[in-house]
Structure formats: C-alpha cells, structure tokens
Coordinates of C-alpha atoms and ligand atoms in Angstrom, one line a residue:
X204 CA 0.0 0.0 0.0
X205 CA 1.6 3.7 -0.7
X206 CA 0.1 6.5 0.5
X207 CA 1.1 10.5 -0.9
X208 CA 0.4 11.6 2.5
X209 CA 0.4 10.4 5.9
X210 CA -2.3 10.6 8.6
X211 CA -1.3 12.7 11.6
X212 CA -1.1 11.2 14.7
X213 CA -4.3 11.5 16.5
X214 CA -4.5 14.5 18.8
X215 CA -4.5 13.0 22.1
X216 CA -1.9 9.8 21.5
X217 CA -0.4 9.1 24.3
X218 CA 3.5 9.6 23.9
X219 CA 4.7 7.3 26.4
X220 CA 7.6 5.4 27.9
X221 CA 7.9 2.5 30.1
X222 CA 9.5 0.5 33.1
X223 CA 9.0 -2.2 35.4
X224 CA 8.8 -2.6 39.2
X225 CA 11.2 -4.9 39.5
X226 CA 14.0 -3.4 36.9
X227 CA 13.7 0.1 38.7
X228 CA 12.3 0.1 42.0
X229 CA 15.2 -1.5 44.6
X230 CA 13.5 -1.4 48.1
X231 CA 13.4 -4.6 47.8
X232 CA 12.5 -5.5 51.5
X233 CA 11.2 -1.9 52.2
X234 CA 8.4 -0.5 54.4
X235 CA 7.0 -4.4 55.1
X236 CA 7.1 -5.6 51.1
X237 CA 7.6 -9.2 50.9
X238 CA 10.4 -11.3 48.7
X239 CA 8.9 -12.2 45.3
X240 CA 10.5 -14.8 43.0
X241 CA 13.0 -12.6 41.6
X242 CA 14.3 -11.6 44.7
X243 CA 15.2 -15.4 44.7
X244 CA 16.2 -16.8 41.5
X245 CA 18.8 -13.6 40.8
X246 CA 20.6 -14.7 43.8
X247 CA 21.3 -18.1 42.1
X248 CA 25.0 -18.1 40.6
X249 CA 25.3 -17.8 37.1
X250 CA 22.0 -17.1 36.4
X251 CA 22.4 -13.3 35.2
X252 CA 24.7 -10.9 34.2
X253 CA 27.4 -10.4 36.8
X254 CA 25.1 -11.8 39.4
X255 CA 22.8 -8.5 38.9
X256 CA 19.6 -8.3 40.4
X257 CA 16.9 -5.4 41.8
X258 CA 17.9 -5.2 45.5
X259 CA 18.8 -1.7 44.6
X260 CA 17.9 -1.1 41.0
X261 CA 18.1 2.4 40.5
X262 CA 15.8 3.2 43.7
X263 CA 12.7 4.6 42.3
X264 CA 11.7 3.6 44.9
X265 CA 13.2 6.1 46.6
X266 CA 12.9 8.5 43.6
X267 CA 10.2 8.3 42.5
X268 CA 9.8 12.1 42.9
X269 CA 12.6 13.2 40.8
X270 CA 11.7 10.6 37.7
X271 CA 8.7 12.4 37.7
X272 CA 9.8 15.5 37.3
X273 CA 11.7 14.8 34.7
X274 CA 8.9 12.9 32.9
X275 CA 7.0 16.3 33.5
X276 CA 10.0 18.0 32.0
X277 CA 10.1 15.8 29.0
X278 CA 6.3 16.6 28.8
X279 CA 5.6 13.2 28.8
X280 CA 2.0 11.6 28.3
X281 CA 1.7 8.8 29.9
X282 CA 4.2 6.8 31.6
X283 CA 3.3 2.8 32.1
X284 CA 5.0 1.3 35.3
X285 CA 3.9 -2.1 36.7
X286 CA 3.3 -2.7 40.1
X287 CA 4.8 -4.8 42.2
X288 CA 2.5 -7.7 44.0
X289 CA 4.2 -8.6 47.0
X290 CA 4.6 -4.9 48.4
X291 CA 1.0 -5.2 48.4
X292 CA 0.1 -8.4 49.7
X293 CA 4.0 -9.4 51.4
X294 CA 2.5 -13.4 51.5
X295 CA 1.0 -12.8 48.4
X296 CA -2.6 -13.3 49.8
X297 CA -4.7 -12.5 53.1
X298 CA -2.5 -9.6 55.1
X299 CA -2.1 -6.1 53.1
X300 CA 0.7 -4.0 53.5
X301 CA -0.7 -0.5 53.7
X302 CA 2.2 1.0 53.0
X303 CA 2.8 -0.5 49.3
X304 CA -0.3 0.7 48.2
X305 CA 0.3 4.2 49.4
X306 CA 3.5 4.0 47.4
X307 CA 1.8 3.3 44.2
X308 CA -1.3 5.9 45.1
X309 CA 1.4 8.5 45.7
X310 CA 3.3 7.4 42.5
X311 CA 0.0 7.5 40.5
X312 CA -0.6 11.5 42.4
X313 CA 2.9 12.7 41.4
X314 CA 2.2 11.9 37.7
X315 CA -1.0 13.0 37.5
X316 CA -0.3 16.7 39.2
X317 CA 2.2 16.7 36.6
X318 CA 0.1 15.9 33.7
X319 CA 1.4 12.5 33.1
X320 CA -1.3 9.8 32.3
X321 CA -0.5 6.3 34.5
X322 CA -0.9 2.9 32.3
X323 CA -0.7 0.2 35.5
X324 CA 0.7 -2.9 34.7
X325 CA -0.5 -5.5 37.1
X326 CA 1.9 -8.5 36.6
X327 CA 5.5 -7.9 35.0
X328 CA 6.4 -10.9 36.2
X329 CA 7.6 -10.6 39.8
X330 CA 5.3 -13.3 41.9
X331 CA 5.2 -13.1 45.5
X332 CA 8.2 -16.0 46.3
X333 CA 5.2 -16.9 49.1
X334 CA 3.1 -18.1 46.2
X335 CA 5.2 -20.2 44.5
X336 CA 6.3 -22.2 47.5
X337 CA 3.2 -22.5 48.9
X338 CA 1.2 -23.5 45.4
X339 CA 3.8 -24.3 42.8
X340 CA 2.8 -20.6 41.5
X341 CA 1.2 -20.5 38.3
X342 CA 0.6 -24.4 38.3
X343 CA -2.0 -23.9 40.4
X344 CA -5.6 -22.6 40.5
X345 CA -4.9 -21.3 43.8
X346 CA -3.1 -18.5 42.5
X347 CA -6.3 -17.1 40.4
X348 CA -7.5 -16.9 43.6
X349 CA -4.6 -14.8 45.5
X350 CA -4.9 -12.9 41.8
X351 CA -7.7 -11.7 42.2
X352 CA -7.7 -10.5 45.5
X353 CA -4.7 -7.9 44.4
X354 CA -6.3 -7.4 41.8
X355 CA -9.3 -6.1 43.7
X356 CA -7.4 -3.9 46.2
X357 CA -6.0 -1.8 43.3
X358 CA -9.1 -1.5 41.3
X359 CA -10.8 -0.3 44.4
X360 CA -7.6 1.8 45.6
X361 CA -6.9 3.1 42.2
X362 CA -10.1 2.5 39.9
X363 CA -11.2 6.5 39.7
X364 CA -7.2 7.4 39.0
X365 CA -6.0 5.3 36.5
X366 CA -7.6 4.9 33.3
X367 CA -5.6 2.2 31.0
X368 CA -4.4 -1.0 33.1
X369 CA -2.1 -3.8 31.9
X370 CA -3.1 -7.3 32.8
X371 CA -0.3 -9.2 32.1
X372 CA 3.3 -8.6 30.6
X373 CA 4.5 -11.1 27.9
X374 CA 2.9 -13.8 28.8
X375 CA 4.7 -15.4 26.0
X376 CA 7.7 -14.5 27.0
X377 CA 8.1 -15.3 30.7
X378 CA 6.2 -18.7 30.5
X379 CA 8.4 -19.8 28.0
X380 CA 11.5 -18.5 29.8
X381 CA 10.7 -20.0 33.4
X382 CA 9.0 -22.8 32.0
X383 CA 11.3 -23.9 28.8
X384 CA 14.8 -21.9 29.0
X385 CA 15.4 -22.4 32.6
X386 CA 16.3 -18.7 32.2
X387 CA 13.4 -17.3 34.6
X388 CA 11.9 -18.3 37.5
X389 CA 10.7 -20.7 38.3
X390 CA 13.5 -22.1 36.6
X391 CA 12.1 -25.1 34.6
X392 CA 12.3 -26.9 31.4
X393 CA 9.3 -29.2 31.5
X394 CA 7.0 -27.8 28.4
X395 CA 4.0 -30.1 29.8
X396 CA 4.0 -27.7 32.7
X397 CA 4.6 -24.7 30.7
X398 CA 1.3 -24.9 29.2
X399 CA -0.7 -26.1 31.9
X400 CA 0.6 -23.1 34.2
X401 CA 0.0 -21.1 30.8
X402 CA -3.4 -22.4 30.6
X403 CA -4.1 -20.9 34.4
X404 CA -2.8 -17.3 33.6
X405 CA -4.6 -17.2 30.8
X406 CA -7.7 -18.3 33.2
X407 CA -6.3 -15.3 35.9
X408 CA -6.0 -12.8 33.1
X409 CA -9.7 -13.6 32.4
X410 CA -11.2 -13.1 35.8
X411 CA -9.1 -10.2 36.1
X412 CA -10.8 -8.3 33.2
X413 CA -14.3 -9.4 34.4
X414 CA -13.6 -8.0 37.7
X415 CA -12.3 -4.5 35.9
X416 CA -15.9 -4.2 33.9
X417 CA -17.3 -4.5 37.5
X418 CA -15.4 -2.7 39.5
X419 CA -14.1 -0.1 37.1
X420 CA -16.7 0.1 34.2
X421 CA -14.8 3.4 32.9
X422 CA -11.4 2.2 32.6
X423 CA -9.5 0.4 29.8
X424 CA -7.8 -2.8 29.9
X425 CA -5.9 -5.6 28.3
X426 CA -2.7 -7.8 28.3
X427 CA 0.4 -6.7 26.5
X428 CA 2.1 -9.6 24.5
X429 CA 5.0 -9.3 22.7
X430 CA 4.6 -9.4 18.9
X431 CA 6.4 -11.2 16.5
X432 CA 5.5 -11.4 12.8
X433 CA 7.2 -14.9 11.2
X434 CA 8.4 -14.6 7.8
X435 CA 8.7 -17.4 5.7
X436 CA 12.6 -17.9 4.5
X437 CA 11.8 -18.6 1.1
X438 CA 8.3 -18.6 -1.3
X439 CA 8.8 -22.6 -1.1
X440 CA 4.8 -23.3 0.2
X441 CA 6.4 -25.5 2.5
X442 CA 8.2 -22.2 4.0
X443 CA 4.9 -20.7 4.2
X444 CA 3.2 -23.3 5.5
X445 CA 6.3 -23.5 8.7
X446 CA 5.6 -19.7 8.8
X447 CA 1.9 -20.2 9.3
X448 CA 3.0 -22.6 12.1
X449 CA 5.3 -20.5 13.6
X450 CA 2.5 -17.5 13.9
X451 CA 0.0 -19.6 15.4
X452 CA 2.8 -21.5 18.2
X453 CA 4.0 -18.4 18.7
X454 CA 1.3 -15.1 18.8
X455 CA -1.9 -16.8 18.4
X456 CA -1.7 -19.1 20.9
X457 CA -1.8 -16.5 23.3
X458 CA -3.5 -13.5 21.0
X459 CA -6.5 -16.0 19.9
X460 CA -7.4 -17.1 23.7
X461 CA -7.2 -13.0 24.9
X462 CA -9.6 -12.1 21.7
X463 CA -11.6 -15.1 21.5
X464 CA -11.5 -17.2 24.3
X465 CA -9.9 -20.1 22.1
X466 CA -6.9 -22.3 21.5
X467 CA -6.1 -22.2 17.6
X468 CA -6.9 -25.5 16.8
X469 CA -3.9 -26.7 15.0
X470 CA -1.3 -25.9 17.5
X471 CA -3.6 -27.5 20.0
X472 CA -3.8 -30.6 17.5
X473 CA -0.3 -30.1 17.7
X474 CA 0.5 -30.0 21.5
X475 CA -2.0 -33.1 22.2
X476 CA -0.3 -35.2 19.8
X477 CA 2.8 -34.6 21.6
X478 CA 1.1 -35.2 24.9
X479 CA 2.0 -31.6 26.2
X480 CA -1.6 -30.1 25.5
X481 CA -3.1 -27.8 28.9
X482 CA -6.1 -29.5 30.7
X483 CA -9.1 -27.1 29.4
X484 CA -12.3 -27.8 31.7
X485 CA -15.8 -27.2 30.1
X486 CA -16.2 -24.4 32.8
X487 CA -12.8 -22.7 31.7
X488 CA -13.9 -22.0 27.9
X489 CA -16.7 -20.1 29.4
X490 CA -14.6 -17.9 31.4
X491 CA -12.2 -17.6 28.8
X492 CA -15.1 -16.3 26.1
X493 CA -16.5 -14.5 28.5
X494 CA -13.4 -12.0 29.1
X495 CA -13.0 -9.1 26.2
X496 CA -10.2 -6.8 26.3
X497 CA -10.9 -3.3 25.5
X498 CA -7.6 -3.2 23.9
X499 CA -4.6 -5.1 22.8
X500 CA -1.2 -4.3 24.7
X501 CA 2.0 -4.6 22.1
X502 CA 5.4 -5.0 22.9
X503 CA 7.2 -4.8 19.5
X504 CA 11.5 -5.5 19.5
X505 CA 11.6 -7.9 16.0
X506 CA 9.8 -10.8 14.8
X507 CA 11.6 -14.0 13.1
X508 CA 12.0 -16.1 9.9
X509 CA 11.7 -19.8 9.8
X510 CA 11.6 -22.9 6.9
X511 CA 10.6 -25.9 6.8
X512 CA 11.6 -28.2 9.8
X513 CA 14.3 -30.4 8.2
X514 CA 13.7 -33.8 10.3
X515 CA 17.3 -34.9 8.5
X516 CA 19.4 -32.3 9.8
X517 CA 19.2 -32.4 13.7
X518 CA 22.8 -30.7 14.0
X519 CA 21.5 -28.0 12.7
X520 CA 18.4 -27.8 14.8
X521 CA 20.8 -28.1 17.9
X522 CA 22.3 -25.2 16.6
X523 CA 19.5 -22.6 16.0
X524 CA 17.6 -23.9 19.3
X525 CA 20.9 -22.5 21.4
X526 CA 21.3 -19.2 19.3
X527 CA 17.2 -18.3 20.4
X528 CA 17.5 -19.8 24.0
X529 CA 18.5 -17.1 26.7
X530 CA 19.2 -14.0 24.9
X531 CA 16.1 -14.2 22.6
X532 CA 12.9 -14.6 24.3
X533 CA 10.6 -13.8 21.4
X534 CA 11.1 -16.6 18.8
X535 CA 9.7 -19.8 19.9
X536 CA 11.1 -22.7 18.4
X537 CA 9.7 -26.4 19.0
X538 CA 12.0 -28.3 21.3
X539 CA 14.4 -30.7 19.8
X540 CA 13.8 -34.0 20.4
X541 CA 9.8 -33.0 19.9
X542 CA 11.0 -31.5 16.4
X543 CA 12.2 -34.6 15.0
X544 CA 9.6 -36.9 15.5
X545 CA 8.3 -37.1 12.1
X546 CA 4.5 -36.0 13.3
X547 CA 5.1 -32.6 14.5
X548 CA 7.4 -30.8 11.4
X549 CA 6.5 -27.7 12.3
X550 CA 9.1 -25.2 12.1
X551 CA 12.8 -24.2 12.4
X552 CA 14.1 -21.0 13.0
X553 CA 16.5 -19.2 10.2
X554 CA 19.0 -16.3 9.8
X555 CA 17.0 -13.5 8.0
X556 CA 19.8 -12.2 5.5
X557 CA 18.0 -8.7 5.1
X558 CA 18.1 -7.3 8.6
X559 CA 21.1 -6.0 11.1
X560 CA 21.2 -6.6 14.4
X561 CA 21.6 -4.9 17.7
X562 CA 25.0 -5.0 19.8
X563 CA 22.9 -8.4 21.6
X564 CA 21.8 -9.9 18.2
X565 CA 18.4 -8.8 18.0
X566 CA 17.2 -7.8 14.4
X567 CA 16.4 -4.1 13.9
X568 CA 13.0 -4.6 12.0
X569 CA 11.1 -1.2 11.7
X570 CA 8.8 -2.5 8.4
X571 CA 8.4 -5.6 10.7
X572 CA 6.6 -3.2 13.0
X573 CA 4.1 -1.6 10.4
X574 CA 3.3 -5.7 9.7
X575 CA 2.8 -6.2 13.2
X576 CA 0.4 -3.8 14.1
X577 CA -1.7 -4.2 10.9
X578 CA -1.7 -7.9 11.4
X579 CA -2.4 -7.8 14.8
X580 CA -5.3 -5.1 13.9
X581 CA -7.0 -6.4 11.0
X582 CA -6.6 -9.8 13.1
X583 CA -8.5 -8.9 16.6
X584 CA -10.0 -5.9 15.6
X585 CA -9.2 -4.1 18.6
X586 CA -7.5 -0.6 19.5
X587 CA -3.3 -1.5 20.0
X588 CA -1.5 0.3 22.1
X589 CA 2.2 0.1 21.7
X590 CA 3.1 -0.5 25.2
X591 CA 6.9 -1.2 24.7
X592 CA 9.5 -0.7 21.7
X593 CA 13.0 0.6 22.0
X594 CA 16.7 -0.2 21.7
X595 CA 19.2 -1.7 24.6
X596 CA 22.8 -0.4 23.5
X597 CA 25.9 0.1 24.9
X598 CA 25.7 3.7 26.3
X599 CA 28.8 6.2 26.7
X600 CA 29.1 9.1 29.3
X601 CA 31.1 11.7 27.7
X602 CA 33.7 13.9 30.0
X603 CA 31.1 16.7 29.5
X604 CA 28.3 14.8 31.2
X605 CA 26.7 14.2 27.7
X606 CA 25.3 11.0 25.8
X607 CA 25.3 11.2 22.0
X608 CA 22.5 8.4 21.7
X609 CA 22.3 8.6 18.0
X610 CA 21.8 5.0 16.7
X611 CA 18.4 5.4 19.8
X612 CA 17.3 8.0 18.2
X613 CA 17.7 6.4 15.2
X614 CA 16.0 3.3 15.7
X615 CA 13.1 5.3 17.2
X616 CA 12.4 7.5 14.3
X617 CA 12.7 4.6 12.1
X618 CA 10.1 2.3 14.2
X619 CA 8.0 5.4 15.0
X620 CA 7.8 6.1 10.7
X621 CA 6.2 2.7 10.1
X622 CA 3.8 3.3 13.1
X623 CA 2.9 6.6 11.4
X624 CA 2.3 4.7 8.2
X625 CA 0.4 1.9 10.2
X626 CA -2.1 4.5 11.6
X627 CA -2.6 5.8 7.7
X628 CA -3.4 2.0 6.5
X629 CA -5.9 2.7 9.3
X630 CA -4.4 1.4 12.2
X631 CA -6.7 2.2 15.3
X632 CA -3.5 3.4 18.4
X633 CA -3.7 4.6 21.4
X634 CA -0.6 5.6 22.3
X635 CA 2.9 4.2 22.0
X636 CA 5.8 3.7 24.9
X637 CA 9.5 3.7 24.5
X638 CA 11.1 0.8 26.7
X639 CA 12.6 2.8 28.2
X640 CA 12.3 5.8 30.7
X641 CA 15.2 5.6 32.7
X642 CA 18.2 3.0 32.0
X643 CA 16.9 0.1 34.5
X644 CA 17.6 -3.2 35.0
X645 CA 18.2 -5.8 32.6
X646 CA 16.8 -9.1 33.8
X647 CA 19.6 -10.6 32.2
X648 CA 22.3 -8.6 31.0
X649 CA 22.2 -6.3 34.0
X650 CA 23.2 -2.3 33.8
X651 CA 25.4 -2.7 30.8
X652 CA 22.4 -2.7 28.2
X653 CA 20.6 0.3 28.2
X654 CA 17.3 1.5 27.1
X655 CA 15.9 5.2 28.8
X656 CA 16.0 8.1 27.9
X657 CA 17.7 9.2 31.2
X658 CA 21.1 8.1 32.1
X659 CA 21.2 6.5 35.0
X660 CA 24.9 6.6 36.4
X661 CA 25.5 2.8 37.9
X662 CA 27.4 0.1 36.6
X663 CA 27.0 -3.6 37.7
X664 CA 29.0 -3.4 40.4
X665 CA 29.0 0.3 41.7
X666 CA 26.3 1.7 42.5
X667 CA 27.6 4.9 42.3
X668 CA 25.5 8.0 42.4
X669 CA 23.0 6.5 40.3
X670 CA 22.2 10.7 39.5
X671 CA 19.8 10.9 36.3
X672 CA 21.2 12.7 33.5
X673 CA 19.0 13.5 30.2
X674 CA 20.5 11.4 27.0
X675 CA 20.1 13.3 23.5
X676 CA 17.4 11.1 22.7
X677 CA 15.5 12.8 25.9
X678 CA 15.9 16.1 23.9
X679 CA 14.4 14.8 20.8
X680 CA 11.5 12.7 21.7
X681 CA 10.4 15.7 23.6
X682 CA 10.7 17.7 20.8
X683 CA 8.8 15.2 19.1
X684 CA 5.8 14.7 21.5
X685 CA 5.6 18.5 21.1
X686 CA 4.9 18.9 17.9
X687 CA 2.8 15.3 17.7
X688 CA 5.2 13.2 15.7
X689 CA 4.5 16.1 12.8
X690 CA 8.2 16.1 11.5
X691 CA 8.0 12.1 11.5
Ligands
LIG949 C1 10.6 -7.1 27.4 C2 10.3 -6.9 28.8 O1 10.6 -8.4 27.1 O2 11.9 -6.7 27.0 C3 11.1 -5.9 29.6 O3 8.9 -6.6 29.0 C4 12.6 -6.0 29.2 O4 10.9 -6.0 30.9 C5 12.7 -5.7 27.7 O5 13.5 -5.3 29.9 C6 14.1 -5.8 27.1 O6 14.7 -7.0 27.4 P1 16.2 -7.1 27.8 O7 16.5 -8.5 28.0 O8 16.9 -6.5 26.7 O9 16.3 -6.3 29.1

C-alpha cells in the first residue's frame, strides 16, 4: 500500500515510555514488602549478568519524585509502570501491606499533578516467592485466587485514578522463559508444565478483566504480549506453510485465547499429539469467552524467519535452538527432540539475510513493526496500544556529562515512521511507549544494556551516584511529542 500523504497522529496519543517494578524500583524488603520470585532466583549463581539483580535497581523507589519530574519536563504523556505484587500483599494473599499501596497511590498523584497519564501494569512478572512455595505458583488454581484478591485492592484503591491497566506482561515470554529456558523463575524446562501453568494465567487474566468491567466500568484494559511477525525464509509453500505454524505457536496461541476465548486448533492438534496439550475444563472455555479486552497491549522489539523443519538435519536444529535460547525470548522454536519426531514438522528458526542486528543480536525490523500492528489489527480488531519498543545499547558518558544516543534515536524515528504509516493503512493506536524511561535493570544482562532516555549513572557493580542525566534522545523525543510526531 503507498500513501502521498500520511495521517497525523491523532490528537490525544499518548506519547509514552515504560519500566518495570522490578527493573527500577530496589526497596526490595522496604516498608513491610515481601520477597517475590526474583528476589530469589537472581541470587542463584550464574544465572544473570554479573550476578545482577533489583535489590537496589536504581531506587525509584526512593525516587520516584525526581523521575517524575523529569517525565513532566520531558512533557511526557503517559508513563506505564507495573506494580509490584508482593509490596501489596507481602504473603501474596490474606494480610495487606498498607504502605505498598500508598506508594503506588502516591506514584499515581505525582504523575497525575504533573500531567502524566498512569498505564498500571498489574503483573510484570515478579510473583510473590510466598506463592510459589506454597502453590507451585502459576501451576495452580490457587493462585487465580490470591490474583484476584490484588487485583481487587488496586481496582478499588486506584479505579477512579487510572484509566488504562495492563493485565499481564509477555505472557509469551516469561512462560516460555521460566518454564522452557530455565532462564526465569521458576527455573524449569518441563514444556507439559509450561502450558498447563499457561493455561491458568490465561484463566487469571480472564477473571481479572471481568472483575475491571465491574469494579471499574470506565477504565481500559488488556494484556500486552509481545509481537512477533514470522516470515517465511523462502516462497517454497512449504516455507509458508512453517511460517503459518510459527505464527499460530507463537502469537496466536496467546492472541486467539485473549480475543476469542480459544486455543487455535492446529497448534492444540499439535500440543495433544505430543502429549503436552493444557487441561481445558468445560467451565474454563466459558470464562475464557467471556473476558474481552478493550484493547490489545503490544510490545514490538523484531519478529523471526523460519523454513521448513528439516527432520534430516538435527545438527543444525541443535544449533538454531541455542542461538534463540536465553538471549532471545521472542522466537519460539519447537523443542528438539519433539521437532524430530516425524508427526510434528513444524518449524525451524533461520537467519534473516535482510536485517542488522543490535550489539545483543536482536534484528532491527522497523517494516516488521508496520506488519505487526496491521496484522495484529485487522486480526482482533481491537484498539493496539504500543506498550513497549526501543533499543538496549551500549551507552557512553562523555567527559562533559553528555550521551550522544544517536543509533536510539535512530531506531526510534525509524520504528515510529512505520507506526505513522500503520495508523494511515488505518491502524486504530492509542498511544505508543518507549522501553525505556530511565536506564533500569536488565533481567539478564544487568546495567550494561541500556534502554531510557535518562542516564542513569550505575554500573554492575558500583552503584555509584545513580544521578539521572537527560541522554540526546530525551531532547528529541520531547521535541517530538511536542509537535505530535508532525516532522516524522
Ligand atoms: C521485554 C520486557 O521483554 O523486553 C522488559 O517486557 C525487558 O521487561 C525488555 O526489559 C528488554 O529485554 P532485555 O532482555 O533486553 O532487558
């Protein structure tokens, strides 16, 4: 499609950027909060990058104040945080910790007096610990239930403030990490228990949004999965055809459940063959139908390419299954021994030959982004709003307190130029956040690779200052948020 001219961005998008409690907030055994399984599994050696983890983050926590000024200086729109469970409920159920909520109340005060719209994340991944030892986590019903009881206090705590609300983060991404990879908590590789705990978020997501439309009839929400589109390697139908597999493994096994309350049936053919398929009760598909989000959450950092699963080359299998294991969550390939039984031929991952890559081998795929969002739109016919997109890159201080973030602001134009051109095919947005705000946390690769538009001055293993200093992409997205992406 070509178009002369290009739709303006609608008048009230929501310019945003992003974090996570756990990858910003430190505290981690402030004010009465409880341990969640992060807390835990970072401690375990070898497991991330120079054995980082969020005890101190970059203390939002206690900073909160000054981020948000500097949001407000930025003249920010909305800023999407994610709130972290077990400051609220330290077991994870039953006893509430008074002083967790208050933090996120004041949090969601500070950025409203300074014109900054909240987007609340509910689950980015950080579990109360309490759960998991107690039920086995997400394995088990049980947890709906503790779910929806956090759930509740926020609605009722933060209902009338907060307008858009994030159920879950990547649910993709962080079943298949602590479930498959061994490279999240709870640190598993068992993929019959991946989708059966799967199954039971995808249940807790549910009740969550029915117990929004009751408790908070005016707000917005919806999960926010990370989007991949899968190209086919070659026009070879059978590299279409592992393409068409790879879409439905990967995005709408999770995208066809949120929008219609179903399993796409082929990779559910799929999964029972293997023996791996969840354990659906009759009374779940109702829930499941029953749930409608008023909008679809996207996280957008590259998509894949894949051909035809060559049973007669398991070497190279071996191969492509390490290169996507820890350092690339969002191409899911089918494990190895499963992908050589001869029934299940679905797919096998391949080098794209048109796209560069980031400094941590991740594809730079801006067109991919337009094809995201349209597919994703003319797919679920729902409003998208981009809830995370940026670029993690080795970031240099200069001796004059100055980061020249070029390639960021590079990246960003590009990807934000395809949105642009996505809205014009008719794309319905919302609003679109940079990952990131600040630098923050890595889960995995610690301080080193950076995201924010604020400098954060900590390394791995100095804390340092940790004093905020405005990169030159800080200058230029809020030169771009003034004039509503006009010059894009
Ligand atoms: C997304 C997560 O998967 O990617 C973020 O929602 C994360 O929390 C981001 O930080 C970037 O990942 P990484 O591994 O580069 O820090």
């Amino acid at each position: 499609m070509f178009h002369e001219t290009l739709d303006s961005f609608p008048k009230d998008f929501l310019w945003g950027a992003a974090s996570a409690a756990y990858q910003i907030e430190g505290a981690f055994d402030a004010d009465g909060k409880g341990p969640s399984i992060w807390d835990e599994f970072t401690k375990i050696p070898e497991k991330t990058f120079e054995g980082t983890n969020g005890d101190v983050a970059i203390d939002h926590y206690h900073r909160y104040k000054e981020d948000v000024k500097l949001m407000a200086g930025m003249g920010l729109k909305a800023y999407r945080f994610s709130v972290s469970w077990s400051r609220i409920l330290p077991e994870g159920e039953g006893e509430v910790n008074e002083a967790g909520l208050q933090f996120y109340e004041d949090l969601v005060d500070e950025l409203i007096k300074n014109g900054v719209e909240p987007v609340l994340t509910l689950y980015h991944w950080d579990l109360p610990l309490a759960l998991q030892e107690k039920y086995n986590g997400w394995e088990s019903r049980e947890t709906i239930r503790a779910f929806k009881q956090y759930c509740e206090l926020l609605f009722e705590r933060l209902g009338k403030k907060v307008t858009y609300w994030v159920t879950f983060n990547e649910q993709n991404v962080f079943t298949s990490m602590g479930y498959r990879w061994e490279s999240h908590p709870p640190n598993v590789s068992d993929t019959k228990r991946l989708f059966e705990a799967n199954h039971i978020i995808n249940l807790a997501n549910a009740e969550a949004i029915n117990l929004f439309k009751e408790m908070v009839p005016e707000g917005k929400i919806g999960p926010s999965f990370g989007y991949g589109p899968v190209y086919p390697l070659t026009s070879d139908p059978s590299d279409v055809l592992a393409a068409e597999n790879a879409h439905d493994f990967n995005n709408a096994w999770w995208l066809d459940i949120y929008c219609k309350g179903k399993y796409p049936v082929t990779t559910f053919n799929q999964l029972k063959r293997m023996g791996i398929a969840p354990t659906v009760l009759p009374e779940d598909e109702e829930l499941l139908k029953s749930a409608k989000p008023d909008f679809l959450g996207i996280n957008y950092y590259h998509g894949g390419t894949v051909k035809q699963n060559k049973l007669e080359n398991p070497t190279e299998n071996e191969e492509t299954n390490k290169q996507f294991s820890s350092t690339d969550p969002y191409l899911m390939q089918p494990k190895d021994e499963q992908s050589q039984s001869p029934e299940v031929p679905m797919f096998q991952s391949a080098e794209n030959p048109y796209l560069e890559k980031t400094d941590w081998g991740w594809e730079i795929d801006p067109v991919g982004f337009r094809v995201a969002l349209r597919q994703v739109f003319a797919r679920y016919d729902l409003p998208l709003f981009v809830t995370e997109n940026g670029l993690g890159a080795l970031d240099e201080l200069t001796e004059e307190e100055e980061i020249h973030d070029d390639y960021r602001i590079q990246y960003l134009e590009n990807h934000i130029s395809e949105m642009k051109k996505a809205i014009s095919d008719g794309v319905d947005m919302i609003g679109y956040c940079a990952w990131s705000f600040t630098d923050l946390l890595s889960w995995l690769n610690g301080y080193k690779k950076r995201y924010g538009f604020v400098y954060v001055n900590r390394t791995e293993t100095d804390e340092k200052d940790m004093r905020r200093i405005p990169k030159k992409s800080f200058y230029w997205y809020k030169e771009l948020i003034e004039n509503n992406g006009q010059n894009i």
